Short mmCIF file of C-alpha atoms in Angstrom, two decimals:
data_model
loop_
_atom_site.label_atom_id
_atom_site.label_comp_id
_atom_site.label_asym_id
_atom_site.label_seq_id
_atom_site.Cartn_x
_atom_site.Cartn_y
_atom_site.Cartn_z
CA MET A 1 137.87 132.14 104.51
CA ARG A 2 134.90 131.45 106.65
CA ILE A 3 133.04 128.07 106.72
CA HIS A 4 129.31 128.35 106.79
CA PRO A 5 128.12 125.38 108.88
CA VAL A 6 124.66 125.02 107.27
CA PHE A 7 123.81 122.27 104.64
CA HIS A 8 120.54 121.00 102.92
CA VAL A 9 118.55 118.20 104.38
CA SER A 10 118.93 116.28 101.00
CA ILE A 11 122.58 115.48 101.77
CA LEU A 12 121.55 113.63 105.00
CA GLU A 13 121.65 109.65 105.13
CA PRO A 14 120.22 107.43 107.53
CA TYR A 15 122.88 105.92 110.08
CA GLN A 16 124.16 102.52 109.06
CA ILE A 17 125.97 100.29 111.75
CA SER A 18 129.45 99.41 110.65
CA PRO A 19 129.79 95.79 110.09
CA LEU A 20 133.41 96.17 111.44
CA ARG A 21 132.28 97.50 114.85
CA GLY A 22 130.39 94.25 115.39
CA GLU A 23 126.82 92.59 114.51
CA ARG A 24 123.81 93.66 116.42
CA PRO A 25 123.19 91.04 119.31
CA SER A 26 120.48 88.47 118.39
CA PRO A 27 117.09 89.23 119.83
CA SER A 28 115.52 87.53 122.96
CA PRO A 29 113.60 84.40 121.99
CA PRO A 30 109.88 84.54 122.18
CA ILE A 31 108.13 83.17 125.24
CA GLU A 32 105.76 80.29 124.85
CA ILE A 33 102.36 81.02 126.48
CA ASP A 34 99.17 78.93 125.90
CA ASP A 35 100.97 77.24 122.80
CA HIS A 36 101.82 80.28 121.08
CA GLU A 37 104.79 82.76 121.10
CA GLU A 38 104.58 86.05 122.76
CA PHE A 39 107.35 88.81 123.05
CA GLU A 40 108.38 90.60 126.37
CA VAL A 41 107.74 94.44 126.39
CA LYS A 42 110.56 96.49 127.47
CA HIS A 43 109.16 99.78 127.35
CA VAL A 44 106.04 101.79 126.21
CA LEU A 45 107.14 104.81 124.16
CA ASN A 46 103.98 106.54 122.91
CA SER A 47 100.20 106.16 122.30
CA ARG A 48 98.07 107.30 119.28
CA ILE A 49 94.86 106.83 117.77
CA SER A 50 94.70 104.86 114.47
CA ARG A 51 91.60 104.12 112.79
CA GLY A 52 89.78 105.11 115.94
CA ARG A 53 91.51 102.57 118.04
CA LEU A 54 94.26 103.17 120.76
CA GLU A 55 97.70 101.94 119.72
CA TYR A 56 101.01 102.04 121.89
CA LEU A 57 104.48 102.12 120.41
CA ILE A 58 106.34 99.16 121.96
CA HIS A 59 110.07 98.61 122.49
CA TRP A 60 110.54 94.92 122.67
CA LYS A 61 112.92 93.44 125.07
CA GLY A 62 116.10 92.26 123.35
CA TYR A 63 115.28 94.01 120.21
CA ASP A 64 116.94 97.44 118.83
CA ILE A 65 114.85 100.61 119.22
CA SER A 66 114.49 100.42 115.33
CA ASP A 67 112.37 97.30 115.76
CA CYS A 68 109.63 99.16 117.56
CA THR A 69 105.92 98.42 116.52
CA TRP A 70 102.64 99.82 117.14
CA GLU A 71 100.31 97.51 119.13
CA LEU A 72 96.66 97.71 119.85
CA THR A 73 95.52 97.92 123.62
CA LYS A 74 94.21 94.33 123.28
CA ASN A 75 97.74 92.88 122.30
CA LEU A 76 99.15 94.42 125.44
CA GLN A 77 96.94 92.51 127.95
CA ARG A 78 99.87 90.68 129.46
CA ALA A 79 101.74 93.95 130.05
CA PRO A 80 99.49 96.18 132.35
CA ILE A 81 102.28 97.38 134.57
CA LYS A 82 104.34 98.67 131.43
CA VAL A 83 101.36 100.46 130.24
CA ARG A 84 100.60 102.00 133.61
CA GLU A 85 104.12 102.89 134.03
CA PHE A 86 104.14 104.88 130.49
CA HIS A 87 100.82 106.64 131.66
CA LYS A 88 102.48 107.60 135.01
CA ARG A 89 105.62 109.04 133.13
CA ASN A 90 103.35 110.68 130.57
CA PRO A 91 100.01 111.90 132.03
CA MET A 92 99.05 113.95 129.07
CA LYS A 93 99.34 111.01 126.57
CA LEU A 94 96.28 109.21 125.06
CA ARG A 95 94.91 106.68 127.34
CA PRO A 96 91.83 104.30 127.05
CA GLU A 97 89.42 106.44 128.63
CA ASN A 98 90.26 109.59 126.11
CA VAL A 99 89.26 107.39 123.03
CA THR A 100 85.74 107.73 121.75
CA ALA A 101 84.01 105.47 119.10
CA PRO A 102 84.83 106.44 115.55
CA ARG A 103 82.25 108.67 113.67
CA GLY A 104 79.65 106.37 112.08
CA THR A 105 79.85 103.68 114.76
CA ARG A 106 76.42 102.33 115.60
CA TYR A 107 75.58 100.54 119.03
CA LEU A 108 72.86 98.09 119.04
CA ARG A 109 70.58 98.19 121.96
CA GLY A 110 68.72 95.24 123.65
CA ARG A 111 65.11 94.86 123.38
#
């Protein structure tokens, strides 16, 4: 009897961390800067355009990869080195100079 190693995608399930193997380590606490909490960027993983604005996929220090979030460029002003490292490793990925204004955007001129 031969076994055919093919199966339908519908039987796949997401990986679950076994509680018997230990719990996830607690994430790093946020840093207090100017009376508000900030989190440290571990890595920038990707970039995209969403609603005409550049966003970066951020892996936060002390957090699991599943906790990554998409952040606007303006939210990464304290992590310019991480953004620069990302673009150095990924020169073809979207960067601020590749972003144009969304269609229908109007600019006001001074008189």
